[in-house]
Every structure is written in structure tokens, then in C-alpha cells.
Amino acid sequence: VSILFADLIGFAEFSSAVHPGRAMEYLSDLFLVFDSLCDEWDVYKVETVGDQYVAAVGVVTGKINTEVLSLASRGDHTVESINAAGEDEVREAAAWNAEALLKFALAIIEGARQVDVPKTTTPSPTLKVGVHSGSCMSGIVGTKNLRFCLFGDAMNTAARMEQTGSAECIQATQDFVDLVPGHDWEKLKKMEVKGKGQMQTYLLRVAAAGGDDSCKTEDSFIADILLSSGCMGPFSPQQDESISSALQSARLVEIQSCAPGEEKEGHSVRDDHLPIKKHVFKKHTKWGGLAFKKLEWEKAYMNTVARSVEYAVYLGYALYLLVLLSNYLFGYVAYTYQNAICQGKDSVSQMFCLANFGQGAFEFAQDPTHNYVSYNDVINFSLFRMTVPCAVVMLFLNFLGPFVHFLIHRVFKGLHNKAWSILNTWCIYMLKMISIVAFVMFGRLSDEESAQWASSVGSVIITQSVLFVFFSGTPFIGYLIWWLTAYVMYFATTIPAILTDQELLKQDDSSFTPFIATQDYIQYSFMMMWFSIILLVGKYFIEYNSRRRFLQRIL
């Protein structure tokens, strides 16, 4: 017997938003379509429970094979030969029944699309189907409200397929797929089924009539996408209009897959669904897969990303504050360490101080008037020279960023597309980078006194870029623009400084500070270049795969 369970996703929300009579009328229209298709495909309607529709082939309708039991009662055949013959016949009948039920499942999904749905502020219900083939018991239980029922493990398994299925898809067990292998089944990751353990399941995506992947709207699809991010509550009926437009242009399409037991190139059983084919992804994207061709899809994607990184952004700001505070600690430790070496009276300590810390550090340590640690002493020895104006600006930006981020996500309820929070984060990180590079370079000590700037600028840009890429959700294009701006700021401010140091070296060969600055500048320039390449390449592939997964949910 092949058994089908079909259920409407989002029907509870839908029925609560319309008059009960309208919900009943919609269900009646829908099930009338299903009932008419039962006659067409020789399917038996078992029952309806609420918005759930249960049907079967092989009991009452279809090919019902009972010859094994009847032959077993005869005496002119052995039990072994009877069972062998019966198994072949049962297999043939089961394949016929499964094929009929599968055609019925495809028909009711297409039929559900044609049924008018009452207008509401909630997502429209969408159909999901689960199928399984196995043995079951049928009969009538009790003496009142008599109803012909099916019982057995096959019913439970089919129900599980429906419960774990996807909108407008048919989820099937291995037993069912073995009977109808000639369809575009997608092999899924093995799932844990209550009472059954690990089960191999398959998915059949249902294309709209004509195979067009741009069909009428089904608002529940984006709700599934946003809910799956794990960072938002129930789907809001007042979602941004751009997202609704994205829904109107999206439909499930059939994707060529492998038959049961086989694997094609690019097949991954580690994913819940097979990754979308590259040619399909290329068809819907531009700029090397970094943007969707349809603006509605791009807005929906950015909205999803913004919701998924809502709390990660706060963590990024907290870590940035920790970096600023640790800069002071670094300055104090470096001050103590350098002074301990540069105050040494032996020639070895003095030469080591001059070669590694510069002339300014040596003269500072030898000055007997410096007998206490001031704020300027700490920032002069820190990783980057964070003067009071610099500290005020950086702390202000680090407070402004999460404050606006909080307003967008939690206060401005009318702002449904949370992608604005990504733009806010991008602007804050851009202002931070420009501000701190400007403060470090234009507030540096003289070239004869300190070589601190040469290592400070590169390390500041690298640190900010790491926090930016991991804790902002900014798309690759925004991250690339940030890096290009960083390079412009870096070379525009450092090249004049390094040229000045070269002039000082020509004038006074005995000065160590310009030499240290030049050496550090070359080292950190190469380091920054490699960091940018690694981070940009990593960001590109992460976003490329993220967009493929997003498109997989749309198609």
C-alpha cells in the first residue's frame, strides 16, 4: 500500500486571521480539487483531519494483491514457490500503486496553487506532502460514527515524512523511491525518525506548470527562510514590501538529481538538500555570484543576513572596546620593559635600545626628570598613539554603532527590512578606520623621536578588518570598498612620512629611528597586503556559498 499525507503550512495563522466561514470555504474548495483528482488517479481518500488530507493506493483502489493468502490455502503448491511468485506480483502491484500515488501528489500540489486564497495579512498556506509504501491493516473500529481506517507502521512513517517535509515538495522514504526511481529525487541527509531511528529520505521538488521558476506568490517561503536563520521570532505579517515582491517571483523548480543508490558529481549527502547547480546559480546572480539579479531577492537576502548577525554585531563592538583598552595595557607594559632596558648603563643595553626602540626611547629613559608614568608616556609606548581626542572619537563611534543597531532591530518596528543595520555597521567601521588612521598619522611624534607610527597604522587596519569581517554581516562588495579605502588612506598618509624618514637618513646616518620606521613600514605593508588577500578571498567564498544556500531555499 502506498500512503500519502498532505498538510498546509501556515494554516493555523491563516485561519486565525480570517472568518471561520472563509477558512472553511477555502478548505472545502481545496479538498474538492483533491477529491476530483482521486477519481482521476484511482486514489482512495482515507480521511481529512483539519487541514490534513490522507489518501492511499492499494487499498479499496489500485492493484490489490491477495493471491499469496489464497494460494497458501491450496494443496497443489508448496509454500516456497507460492511466496516467490507472490512476491513478484506484489512488487509489480506496489510499483503501480506508488506511481499512481506520486502522480496524484504532483497533481494536488499543482491544484492547490490554482485555488483562490482569501486575502489576509498572514502568509498564504502552502502544501507539503509525505509518502511511504508498506503494509498496513484496514478496517472499521467501534459501532458509532463508522469510518474505514488504516492502521500500522506504514501510516506513522508516511505521517513523519509529511511532518518533516518542505513546502510544495514531496518527501519520500527509501521504500517508496525504490518503487518509482525514474523521477528527479534529491537524496537528503539521513534523518532521525521517532520510533524508526535513522532513515534515508528523498525530496522531489514540484515545478509550476510549464517549468517556469517565476510563479505566483507564496508568502510562507520567506518566512521559512527567516525563521531558519534562528535569529527572529514568528513571521511578521507586515514584512517589507520588497520581500513580498521577492515572494511573488519565486517558485520551486525541478533540479536534476541522482537515482536512489547513485551519486552524481557535486552530490553532497551532508547537506539537508543538495546544493543548487552552478549553472542555475549563475543564471540568477551577477558579478561573480555576489548579487542577485532580482532586486527583491537581494533585499530579502540582506534582510536575512542582518537578522542572523544581530547579536554578533554587538560582540564585535565589545571586542573593539576591549582592543582599545588593551592598547593602554600594552603601552604600560612596553613603557616598563623599554625603560628597564634603555636605562641600563652598559653599552650592550644601550645599543639594543637604540637598534630596537629608537633614539627617542633611549633619550627618554636616560632623562632623570621622568620619574612617574603619565598618560602621554603610556600612549607613546602603546601599539598606536591614542591621544585624548582620538579616544573620545573612537569611544563615541563605538557607542553610536550599537545604539543605532539596537534602534533598527528593536525600536523601529516599522522598519521591517533590517538590512539598514548592515549599512549602519559598515559606516561605523569605515569612520573608525578613517579616524584612527588620521589620528595616528597626524598626531604622531616627530620622525627623529619615535618610529611608532610605522607599525601602528598597519596593525590598526588589520585588527579592524578582522573584527569587521567576522562581526558585521557586511557583503563582500562592502568589505572590498572598505579595504580599498583603507589602502588609499594608508598610502596617502604614510608615503610622505616614509619619504621624510629617507631624507633624515641621508642627513644623519647615525639616527636609528628613521631606519626602524622604514623597516617596520615595509614589514607591516606586506603583512597588511597578505591579510587583505586572505580575508577577501575567504569572505568571497563564504558569501558565495551563503547565497547558493539562500537561492536553494527560494528555488
mmCIF file of C-alpha atoms in Angstrom, residues 23 127 135 146 212 358 498 507 545 552:
data_model
loop_
_atom_site.group_PDB
_atom_site.id
_atom_site.type_symbol
_atom_site.label_atom_id
_atom_site.label_comp_id
_atom_site.label_asym_id
_atom_site.label_seq_id
_atom_site.Cartn_x
_atom_site.Cartn_y
_atom_site.Cartn_z
ATOM 1 C CA ALA A 23 -11.377 29.287 6.249
ATOM 2 C CA LEU A 127 1.047 22.382 0.762
ATOM 3 C CA SER A 135 1.958 -2.946 4.635
ATOM 4 C CA LEU A 146 -18.340 4.255 11.487
ATOM 5 C CA ASP A 212 8.725 28.339 -15.172
ATOM 6 C CA GLY A 358 64.991 54.303 18.514
ATOM 7 C CA ILE A 498 58.465 57.475 4.842
ATOM 8 C CA GLN A 507 71.258 63.845 6.528
ATOM 9 C CA ASN A 545 28.141 29.623 -0.628
ATOM 10 C CA GLN A 552 18.388 26.824 -2.797
#
